[in-house]
PDB file of C-alpha atoms and ligand atoms in Angstrom:
ATOM      1  CA  MET A 186     121.972  31.925 -68.116  1.00  0.00           C
ATOM      2  CA  LYS A 187     123.305  35.435 -68.752  1.00  0.00           C
ATOM      3  CA  LEU A 188     126.867  36.254 -67.714  1.00  0.00           C
ATOM      4  CA  ARG A 189     128.264  39.583 -68.870  1.00  0.00           C
ATOM      5  CA  GLU A 190     132.019  40.271 -68.921  1.00  0.00           C
ATOM      6  CA  ARG A 191     132.332  43.562 -66.992  1.00  0.00           C
ATOM      7  CA  PHE A 192     136.147  43.747 -66.948  1.00  0.00           C
ATOM      8  CA  PRO A 193     138.591  41.258 -68.478  1.00  0.00           C
ATOM      9  CA  GLY A 194     138.058  38.016 -66.567  1.00  0.00           C
ATOM     10  CA  ILE A 195     135.336  39.455 -64.311  1.00  0.00           C
ATOM     11  CA  PHE A 196     131.713  38.542 -65.009  1.00  0.00           C
ATOM     12  CA  LEU A 197     128.373  39.755 -63.705  1.00  0.00           C
ATOM     13  CA  LYS A 198     125.115  37.865 -63.433  1.00  0.00           C
ATOM     14  CA  ASP A 199     122.643  40.455 -62.244  1.00  0.00           C
ATOM     15  CA  ARG A 200     124.370  41.710 -59.062  1.00  0.00           C
ATOM     16  CA  GLU A 201     126.519  38.635 -58.554  1.00  0.00           C
ATOM     17  CA  ILE A 202     130.216  38.708 -59.448  1.00  0.00           C
ATOM     18  CA  TYR A 203     132.053  35.716 -60.930  1.00  0.00           C
ATOM     19  CA  THR A 204     135.482  34.791 -62.237  1.00  0.00           C
ATOM     20  CA  GLU A 205     136.323  31.969 -64.590  1.00  0.00           C
ATOM     21  CA  ASN A 206     137.791  29.207 -62.432  1.00  0.00           C
ATOM     22  CA  LEU A 207     141.425  28.650 -63.434  1.00  0.00           C
ATOM     23  CA  VAL A 208     141.497  25.309 -61.613  1.00  0.00           C
ATOM     24  CA  LYS A 209     138.354  23.323 -62.388  1.00  0.00           C
ATOM     25  CA  GLY A 210     136.788  22.006 -59.205  1.00  0.00           C
ATOM     26  CA  PHE A 211     138.699  24.467 -56.994  1.00  0.00           C
ATOM     27  CA  ARG A 212     136.629  26.151 -54.343  1.00  0.00           C
ATOM     28  CA  TYR A 213     138.058  28.494 -51.736  1.00  0.00           C
ATOM     29  CA  SER A 214     135.206  27.718 -49.364  1.00  0.00           C
ATOM     30  CA  ASN A 215     131.592  27.030 -50.282  1.00  0.00           C
ATOM     31  CA  GLU A 216     131.181  29.623 -53.030  1.00  0.00           C
ATOM     32  CA  LYS A 217     128.584  29.028 -55.732  1.00  0.00           C
ATOM     33  CA  ILE A 218     129.859  27.473 -58.962  1.00  0.00           C
ATOM     34  CA  LEU A 219     128.159  28.033 -62.329  1.00  0.00           C
ATOM     35  CA  ARG A 220     128.848  25.931 -65.404  1.00  0.00           C
ATOM     36  CA  VAL A 221     128.162  27.540 -68.757  1.00  0.00           C
ATOM     37  CA  LYS A 222     129.158  25.791 -72.008  1.00  0.00           C
ATOM     38  CA  GLY A 223     131.861  23.776 -70.297  1.00  0.00           C
ATOM     39  CA  VAL A 224     133.315  26.800 -68.461  1.00  0.00           C
ATOM     40  CA  GLU A 225     133.260  26.926 -64.686  1.00  0.00           C
ATOM     41  CA  TYR A 226     132.637  30.258 -62.925  1.00  0.00           C
ATOM     42  CA  ARG A 227     133.193  30.936 -59.223  1.00  0.00           C
ATOM     43  CA  GLN A 228     131.131  33.464 -57.292  1.00  0.00           C
ATOM     44  CA  TRP A 229     133.148  36.261 -55.650  1.00  0.00           C
ATOM     45  CA  ASN A 230     131.773  37.737 -52.420  1.00  0.00           C
ATOM     46  CA  PRO A 231     132.132  41.535 -52.089  1.00  0.00           C
ATOM     47  CA  PHE A 232     131.713  41.191 -48.324  1.00  0.00           C
ATOM     48  CA  HIS A 233     134.972  39.214 -48.215  1.00  0.00           C
ATOM     49  CA  SER A 234     137.090  41.064 -50.775  1.00  0.00           C
ATOM     50  CA  LYS A 235     137.772  44.780 -51.232  1.00  0.00           C
ATOM     51  CA  LEU A 236     138.325  44.501 -54.966  1.00  0.00           C
ATOM     52  CA  ALA A 237     135.001  42.700 -55.373  1.00  0.00           C
ATOM     53  CA  ALA A 238     133.452  45.378 -53.138  1.00  0.00           C
ATOM     54  CA  ALA A 239     134.786  48.123 -55.422  1.00  0.00           C
ATOM     55  CA  ILE A 240     133.265  46.323 -58.424  1.00  0.00           C
ATOM     56  CA  ALA A 241     129.958  45.894 -56.589  1.00  0.00           C
ATOM     57  CA  LYS A 242     130.031  49.620 -55.750  1.00  0.00           C
ATOM     58  CA  GLY A 243     130.221  50.381 -59.473  1.00  0.00           C
ATOM     59  CA  PHE A 244     133.875  51.299 -59.987  1.00  0.00           C
ATOM     60  CA  THR A 245     134.460  51.756 -63.714  1.00  0.00           C
ATOM     61  CA  LYS A 246     138.282  51.791 -63.821  1.00  0.00           C
ATOM     62  CA  ILE A 247     139.527  48.308 -63.062  1.00  0.00           C
ATOM     63  CA  PRO A 248     142.112  48.203 -65.828  1.00  0.00           C
ATOM     64  CA  PHE A 249     143.031  44.512 -66.109  1.00  0.00           C
ATOM     65  CA  PRO A 250     144.372  43.783 -69.601  1.00  0.00           C
ATOM     66  CA  GLU A 251     142.432  41.827 -72.242  1.00  0.00           C
ATOM     67  CA  LYS A 252     145.283  39.314 -72.414  1.00  0.00           C
ATOM     68  CA  ARG A 253     144.975  38.757 -68.661  1.00  0.00           C
ATOM     69  CA  ASN A 254     148.737  38.437 -68.485  1.00  0.00           C
ATOM     70  CA  TRP A 255     149.899  40.976 -65.903  1.00  0.00           C
ATOM     71  CA  LYS A 256     152.497  40.260 -63.309  1.00  0.00           C
ATOM     72  CA  MET A 257     151.324  41.499 -59.914  1.00  0.00           C
ATOM     73  CA  LEU A 258     152.831  41.971 -56.478  1.00  0.00           C
ATOM     74  CA  TYR A 259     150.128  41.453 -53.836  1.00  0.00           C
ATOM     75  CA  LEU A 260     150.851  42.661 -50.276  1.00  0.00           C
ATOM     76  CA  GLY A 261     148.669  41.245 -47.503  1.00  0.00           C
ATOM     77  CA  ALA A 262     147.497  38.022 -49.140  1.00  0.00           C
ATOM     78  CA  ALA A 263     146.138  36.695 -45.811  1.00  0.00           C
ATOM     79  CA  HIS A 264     144.468  33.276 -46.282  1.00  0.00           C
ATOM     80  CA  GLY A 265     144.331  33.745 -50.051  1.00  0.00           C
ATOM     81  CA  TYR A 266     140.693  34.642 -50.676  1.00  0.00           C
ATOM     82  CA  THR A 267     141.047  37.673 -52.986  1.00  0.00           C
ATOM     83  CA  VAL A 268     144.340  36.497 -54.439  1.00  0.00           C
ATOM     84  CA  SER A 269     142.647  33.261 -55.598  1.00  0.00           C
ATOM     85  CA  TYR A 270     140.239  35.383 -57.686  1.00  0.00           C
ATOM     86  CA  ILE A 271     143.071  37.514 -59.055  1.00  0.00           C
ATOM     87  CA  SER A 272     144.741  34.233 -60.028  1.00  0.00           C
ATOM     88  CA  ASP A 273     141.574  33.447 -62.047  1.00  0.00           C
ATOM     89  CA  ILE A 274     141.568  36.910 -63.630  1.00  0.00           C
ATOM     90  CA  LEU A 275     145.290  36.956 -64.471  1.00  0.00           C
ATOM     91  CA  CYS A 276     145.192  33.405 -65.821  1.00  0.00           C
ATOM     92  CA  ASN A 277     148.078  34.146 -68.220  1.00  0.00           C
ATOM     93  CA  GLY A 278     150.034  36.217 -65.700  1.00  0.00           C
ATOM     94  CA  PHE A 279     151.746  35.684 -62.382  1.00  0.00           C
ATOM     95  CA  ILE A 280     151.181  36.908 -58.822  1.00  0.00           C
ATOM     96  CA  PHE A 281     153.723  37.241 -56.022  1.00  0.00           C
ATOM     97  CA  ALA A 282     151.705  37.033 -52.792  1.00  0.00           C
ATOM     98  CA  VAL A 283     153.327  38.506 -49.672  1.00  0.00           C
ATOM     99  CA  GLU A 284     152.065  37.745 -46.163  1.00  0.00           C
ATOM    100  CA  PHE A 285     153.821  38.067 -42.785  1.00  0.00           C
ATOM    101  CA  SER A 286     151.477  36.265 -40.388  1.00  0.00           C
ATOM    102  CA  ASP A 287     152.521  32.619 -40.110  1.00  0.00           C
ATOM    103  CA  ARG A 288     148.958  31.552 -39.294  1.00  0.00           C
ATOM    104  CA  CYS A 289     147.616  33.149 -42.485  1.00  0.00           C
ATOM    105  CA  PHE A 290     150.600  31.984 -44.505  1.00  0.00           C
ATOM    106  CA  LYS A 291     149.914  28.331 -43.600  1.00  0.00           C
ATOM    107  CA  GLU A 292     146.424  28.684 -45.091  1.00  0.00           C
ATOM    108  CA  LEU A 293     147.721  30.566 -48.129  1.00  0.00           C
ATOM    109  CA  LEU A 294     150.117  27.737 -49.055  1.00  0.00           C
ATOM    110  CA  PRO A 295     147.539  25.153 -50.210  1.00  0.00           C
ATOM    111  CA  VAL A 296     145.815  27.823 -52.341  1.00  0.00           C
ATOM    112  CA  CYS A 297     149.144  28.555 -54.056  1.00  0.00           C
ATOM    113  CA  GLU A 298     149.930  24.854 -54.463  1.00  0.00           C
ATOM    114  CA  LYS A 299     146.773  24.401 -56.549  1.00  0.00           C
ATOM    115  CA  ARG A 300     147.389  27.515 -58.659  1.00  0.00           C
ATOM    116  CA  LYS A 301     150.518  27.625 -60.767  1.00  0.00           C
ATOM    117  CA  ASN A 302     150.396  31.418 -61.253  1.00  0.00           C
ATOM    118  CA  LEU A 303     150.640  32.175 -57.506  1.00  0.00           C
ATOM    119  CA  ALA A 304     153.889  32.323 -55.536  1.00  0.00           C
ATOM    120  CA  PRO A 305     153.629  32.735 -51.748  1.00  0.00           C
ATOM    121  CA  ILE A 306     156.263  34.904 -50.057  1.00  0.00           C
ATOM    122  CA  PHE A 307     156.604  34.938 -46.284  1.00  0.00           C
ATOM    123  CA  ALA A 308     157.880  38.472 -45.693  1.00  0.00           C
ATOM    124  CA  ASP A 309     157.179  41.878 -44.206  1.00  0.00           C
ATOM    125  CA  ALA A 310     155.878  44.375 -46.766  1.00  0.00           C
ATOM    126  CA  ARG A 311     157.771  47.090 -44.874  1.00  0.00           C
ATOM    127  CA  LYS A 312     160.993  45.381 -45.937  1.00  0.00           C
ATOM    128  CA  PRO A 313     160.904  44.995 -49.708  1.00  0.00           C
ATOM    129  CA  GLU A 314     164.579  44.019 -49.540  1.00  0.00           C
ATOM    130  CA  GLU A 315     163.378  40.648 -48.167  1.00  0.00           C
ATOM    131  CA  TYR A 316     161.891  39.862 -51.575  1.00  0.00           C
ATOM    132  CA  TYR A 317     164.298  41.930 -53.705  1.00  0.00           C
ATOM    133  CA  TRP A 318     164.339  39.110 -56.310  1.00  0.00           C
ATOM    134  CA  VAL A 319     160.717  39.768 -57.384  1.00  0.00           C
ATOM    135  CA  GLU A 320     160.735  41.024 -60.958  1.00  0.00           C
ATOM    136  CA  ALA A 321     159.196  44.273 -62.224  1.00  0.00           C
ATOM    137  CA  VAL A 322     155.397  44.037 -62.096  1.00  0.00           C
ATOM    138  CA  ASP A 323     152.508  45.622 -63.995  1.00  0.00           C
ATOM    139  CA  ALA A 324     150.342  45.980 -60.901  1.00  0.00           C
ATOM    140  CA  LEU A 325     150.663  46.286 -57.152  1.00  0.00           C
ATOM    141  CA  TYR A 326     147.793  45.314 -54.827  1.00  0.00           C
ATOM    142  CA  VAL A 327     148.037  46.470 -51.219  1.00  0.00           C
ATOM    143  CA  ASP A 328     145.600  45.364 -48.514  1.00  0.00           C
ATOM    144  CA  ILE A 329     147.568  45.321 -45.264  1.00  0.00           C
ATOM    145  CA  ALA A 330     145.349  47.334 -42.882  1.00  0.00           C
ATOM    146  CA  GLN A 331     148.322  49.314 -41.542  1.00  0.00           C
ATOM    147  CA  PRO A 332     148.394  53.030 -40.601  1.00  0.00           C
ATOM    148  CA  ASP A 333     151.224  53.586 -43.110  1.00  0.00           C
ATOM    149  CA  ALA A 334     149.737  51.414 -45.888  1.00  0.00           C
ATOM    150  CA  THR A 335     150.040  54.226 -48.453  1.00  0.00           C
ATOM    151  CA  GLU A 336     153.716  54.807 -47.650  1.00  0.00           C
ATOM    152  CA  ILE A 337     154.394  51.050 -47.798  1.00  0.00           C
ATOM    153  CA  ALA A 338     152.593  50.919 -51.142  1.00  0.00           C
ATOM    154  CA  MET A 339     154.690  53.772 -52.536  1.00  0.00           C
ATOM    155  CA  ARG A 340     157.954  52.226 -51.294  1.00  0.00           C
ATOM    156  CA  ASN A 341     157.084  48.895 -52.937  1.00  0.00           C
ATOM    157  CA  ALA A 342     156.007  50.692 -56.094  1.00  0.00           C
ATOM    158  CA  ASP A 343     159.417  52.424 -56.242  1.00  0.00           C
ATOM    159  CA  GLU A 344     161.103  49.022 -56.067  1.00  0.00           C
ATOM    160  CA  PHE A 345     158.886  46.846 -58.223  1.00  0.00           C
ATOM    161  CA  LEU A 346     156.140  48.641 -60.169  1.00  0.00           C
ATOM    162  CA  LYS A 347     156.789  49.469 -63.813  1.00  0.00           C
ATOM    163  CA  LYS A 348     156.240  53.049 -64.944  1.00  0.00           C
ATOM    164  CA  GLY A 349     152.585  53.287 -65.970  1.00  0.00           C
ATOM    165  CA  GLY A 350     151.804  50.352 -63.671  1.00  0.00           C
ATOM    166  CA  VAL A 351     148.584  50.210 -61.661  1.00  0.00           C
ATOM    167  CA  LEU A 352     148.164  50.374 -57.883  1.00  0.00           C
ATOM    168  CA  PHE A 353     145.112  48.915 -56.115  1.00  0.00           C
ATOM    169  CA  LEU A 354     145.162  50.202 -52.544  1.00  0.00           C
ATOM    170  CA  ALA A 355     142.693  49.323 -49.786  1.00  0.00           C
ATOM    171  CA  ILE A 356     142.500  51.829 -46.946  1.00  0.00           C
ATOM    172  CA  LYS A 357     141.282  50.698 -43.544  1.00  0.00           C
ATOM    173  CA  THR A 358     140.566  54.122 -42.085  1.00  0.00           C
ATOM    174  CA  ARG A 359     140.201  52.821 -38.515  1.00  0.00           C
ATOM    175  CA  SER A 360     143.867  51.736 -38.611  1.00  0.00           C
ATOM    176  CA  ILE A 361     144.858  55.318 -39.396  1.00  0.00           C
ATOM    177  CA  ASP A 362     142.639  57.412 -37.132  1.00  0.00           C
ATOM    178  CA  VAL A 363     139.524  56.392 -35.200  1.00  0.00           C
ATOM    179  CA  THR A 364     138.436  59.963 -34.521  1.00  0.00           C
ATOM    180  CA  GLU A 365     138.417  61.418 -38.063  1.00  0.00           C
ATOM    181  CA  LYS A 366     135.648  60.830 -40.632  1.00  0.00           C
ATOM    182  CA  PRO A 367     136.558  57.775 -42.797  1.00  0.00           C
ATOM    183  CA  LYS A 368     136.009  59.633 -46.070  1.00  0.00           C
ATOM    184  CA  LYS A 369     138.283  62.480 -44.950  1.00  0.00           C
ATOM    185  CA  ILE A 370     141.045  59.995 -44.133  1.00  0.00           C
ATOM    186  CA  CYS A 371     140.763  58.463 -47.580  1.00  0.00           C
ATOM    187  CA  GLU A 372     140.894  61.923 -49.149  1.00  0.00           C
ATOM    188  CA  GLN A 373     144.151  62.512 -47.275  1.00  0.00           C
ATOM    189  CA  GLU A 374     145.634  59.235 -48.567  1.00  0.00           C
ATOM    190  CA  VAL A 375     144.550  60.145 -52.113  1.00  0.00           C
ATOM    191  CA  GLU A 376     146.254  63.515 -51.675  1.00  0.00           C
ATOM    192  CA  LYS A 377     149.483  61.840 -50.544  1.00  0.00           C
ATOM    193  CA  LEU A 378     149.510  59.812 -53.748  1.00  0.00           C
ATOM    194  CA  CYS A 379     148.764  62.891 -55.889  1.00  0.00           C
ATOM    195  CA  ASP A 380     151.546  64.857 -54.167  1.00  0.00           C
ATOM    196  CA  ALA A 381     153.933  62.018 -54.989  1.00  0.00           C
ATOM    197  CA  GLY A 382     152.977  62.249 -58.684  1.00  0.00           C
ATOM    198  CA  TRP A 383     150.447  59.408 -58.923  1.00  0.00           C
ATOM    199  CA  LYS A 384     147.461  59.695 -61.235  1.00  0.00           C
ATOM    200  CA  ILE A 385     144.259  58.648 -59.487  1.00  0.00           C
ATOM    201  CA  LEU A 386     142.064  56.610 -61.829  1.00  0.00           C
ATOM    202  CA  GLU A 387     139.247  56.168 -59.339  1.00  0.00           C
ATOM    203  CA  TRP A 388     138.615  55.967 -55.626  1.00  0.00           C
ATOM    204  CA  GLY A 389     135.670  55.633 -53.305  1.00  0.00           C
ATOM    205  CA  MET A 390     134.375  54.245 -50.041  1.00  0.00           C
ATOM    206  CA  ILE A 391     133.344  50.589 -50.188  1.00  0.00           C
ATOM    207  CA  ASP A 392     130.725  50.560 -47.446  1.00  0.00           C
ATOM    208  CA  PRO A 393     128.572  48.613 -46.747  1.00  0.00           C
ATOM    209  CA  PHE A 394     130.706  45.707 -47.981  1.00  0.00           C
ATOM    210  CA  GLU A 395     133.719  46.809 -45.895  1.00  0.00           C
ATOM    211  CA  LYS A 396     132.768  49.322 -43.243  1.00  0.00           C
ATOM    212  CA  ASP A 397     134.965  52.452 -43.068  1.00  0.00           C
ATOM    213  CA  HIS A 398     137.205  51.278 -45.896  1.00  0.00           C
ATOM    214  CA  GLY A 399     138.216  53.081 -49.051  1.00  0.00           C
ATOM    215  CA  PHE A 400     139.623  51.664 -52.261  1.00  0.00           C
ATOM    216  CA  ILE A 401     141.977  53.526 -54.597  1.00  0.00           C
ATOM    217  CA  VAL A 402     143.017  52.683 -58.146  1.00  0.00           C
ATOM    218  CA  ALA A 403     146.006  54.755 -59.278  1.00  0.00           C
ATOM    219  CA  LYS A 404     148.628  54.824 -61.999  1.00  0.00           C
ATOM    220  CA  LYS A 405     152.354  55.383 -61.513  1.00  0.00           C
TER     221      LYS A 405
HETATM  222  C1  SAM B1976     142.789  42.708 -44.391  1.00  0.00           C
HETATM  223  S1  SAM B1976     143.855  41.369 -44.424  1.00  0.00           S
HETATM  224  C2  SAM B1976     144.015  41.012 -46.148  1.00  0.00           C
HETATM  225  C3  SAM B1976     142.850  40.311 -46.780  1.00  0.00           C
HETATM  226  C4  SAM B1976     143.171  39.786 -48.168  1.00  0.00           C
HETATM  227  N1  SAM B1976     143.801  40.808 -48.963  1.00  0.00           N
HETATM  228  C5  SAM B1976     141.957  39.301 -48.913  1.00  0.00           C
HETATM  229  O1  SAM B1976     141.205  40.112 -49.466  1.00  0.00           O
HETATM  230  O2  SAM B1976     141.753  38.076 -48.985  1.00  0.00           O
HETATM  231  C6  SAM B1976     145.408  42.121 -44.113  1.00  0.00           C
HETATM  232  C7  SAM B1976     146.561  41.133 -44.165  1.00  0.00           C
HETATM  233  O3  SAM B1976     147.769  41.875 -44.264  1.00  0.00           O
HETATM  234  C8  SAM B1976     148.757  41.220 -43.524  1.00  0.00           C
HETATM  235  N2  SAM B1976     149.800  42.231 -43.216  1.00  0.00           N
HETATM  236  C9  SAM B1976     149.687  43.333 -42.442  1.00  0.00           C
HETATM  237  N3  SAM B1976     150.848  44.012 -42.393  1.00  0.00           N
HETATM  238  C10 SAM B1976     151.715  43.331 -43.181  1.00  0.00           C
HETATM  239  C11 SAM B1976     153.064  43.529 -43.531  1.00  0.00           C
HETATM  240  N4  SAM B1976     153.756  44.576 -43.065  1.00  0.00           N
HETATM  241  N5  SAM B1976     153.653  42.634 -44.345  1.00  0.00           N
HETATM  242  C12 SAM B1976     152.957  41.568 -44.827  1.00  0.00           C
HETATM  243  N6  SAM B1976     151.662  41.317 -44.530  1.00  0.00           N
HETATM  244  C13 SAM B1976     151.051  42.191 -43.719  1.00  0.00           C
HETATM  245  C14 SAM B1976     148.013  40.716 -42.286  1.00  0.00           C
HETATM  246  O4  SAM B1976     148.712  39.671 -41.662  1.00  0.00           O
HETATM  247  C15 SAM B1976     146.686  40.291 -42.890  1.00  0.00           C
HETATM  248  O5  SAM B1976     146.713  38.921 -43.243  1.00  0.00           O
END
């Protein structure tokens, strides 16, 4: 069976995406598990995760480190689907996972209980002072489907992201403007980041996996 490491901790088998399961036997739902030479790999569905969608779309700049040891602040962890895969990828790192819906948070908790590199934080990403104690991080992941997601991302980056740190930002264009073309909206969000001094590593639309969504990878 041929698995190719595309980015540190992220593997491809033909068009399927896998991560190495940090917690043997863990399944988020009913994803496919592969076992190769004693290592367990979990399939990652690009229709359920914007980062997986970006990889499936052929993004080339997903700069996770070889040591897989980043600290990350993740805003909008929801029920913990994508963050469980980032926990696999950053197996030697740590992720602070912020979510403000109590219904989602309840489902995030058991995922974090099983994974020692995930800390759940029940807080509003618009109020970084609520989690002021989070240490400086190497990466910030923002997937909150809010009209001011870019501004919230930049505010959190000011507080927590190290200089040279990486931002992964999902843009739900329909939360920003339903009348404008989705790509145009993303271009505007990219421009906001550029105007604020960010270096864009890569961005693109992630249709058909997530309709009318863009994904941006940028460096502080
Ligand atoms: C699109 S879902 C995230 C999906 C998740 N990132 C994944 O891939 O598994 C957006 C989540 O952001 C949360 N959210 C929205 N605004 C927020 C805020 N201001 N603070 C914290 N969480 C927020 C919502 O409750 C929702 O669970």
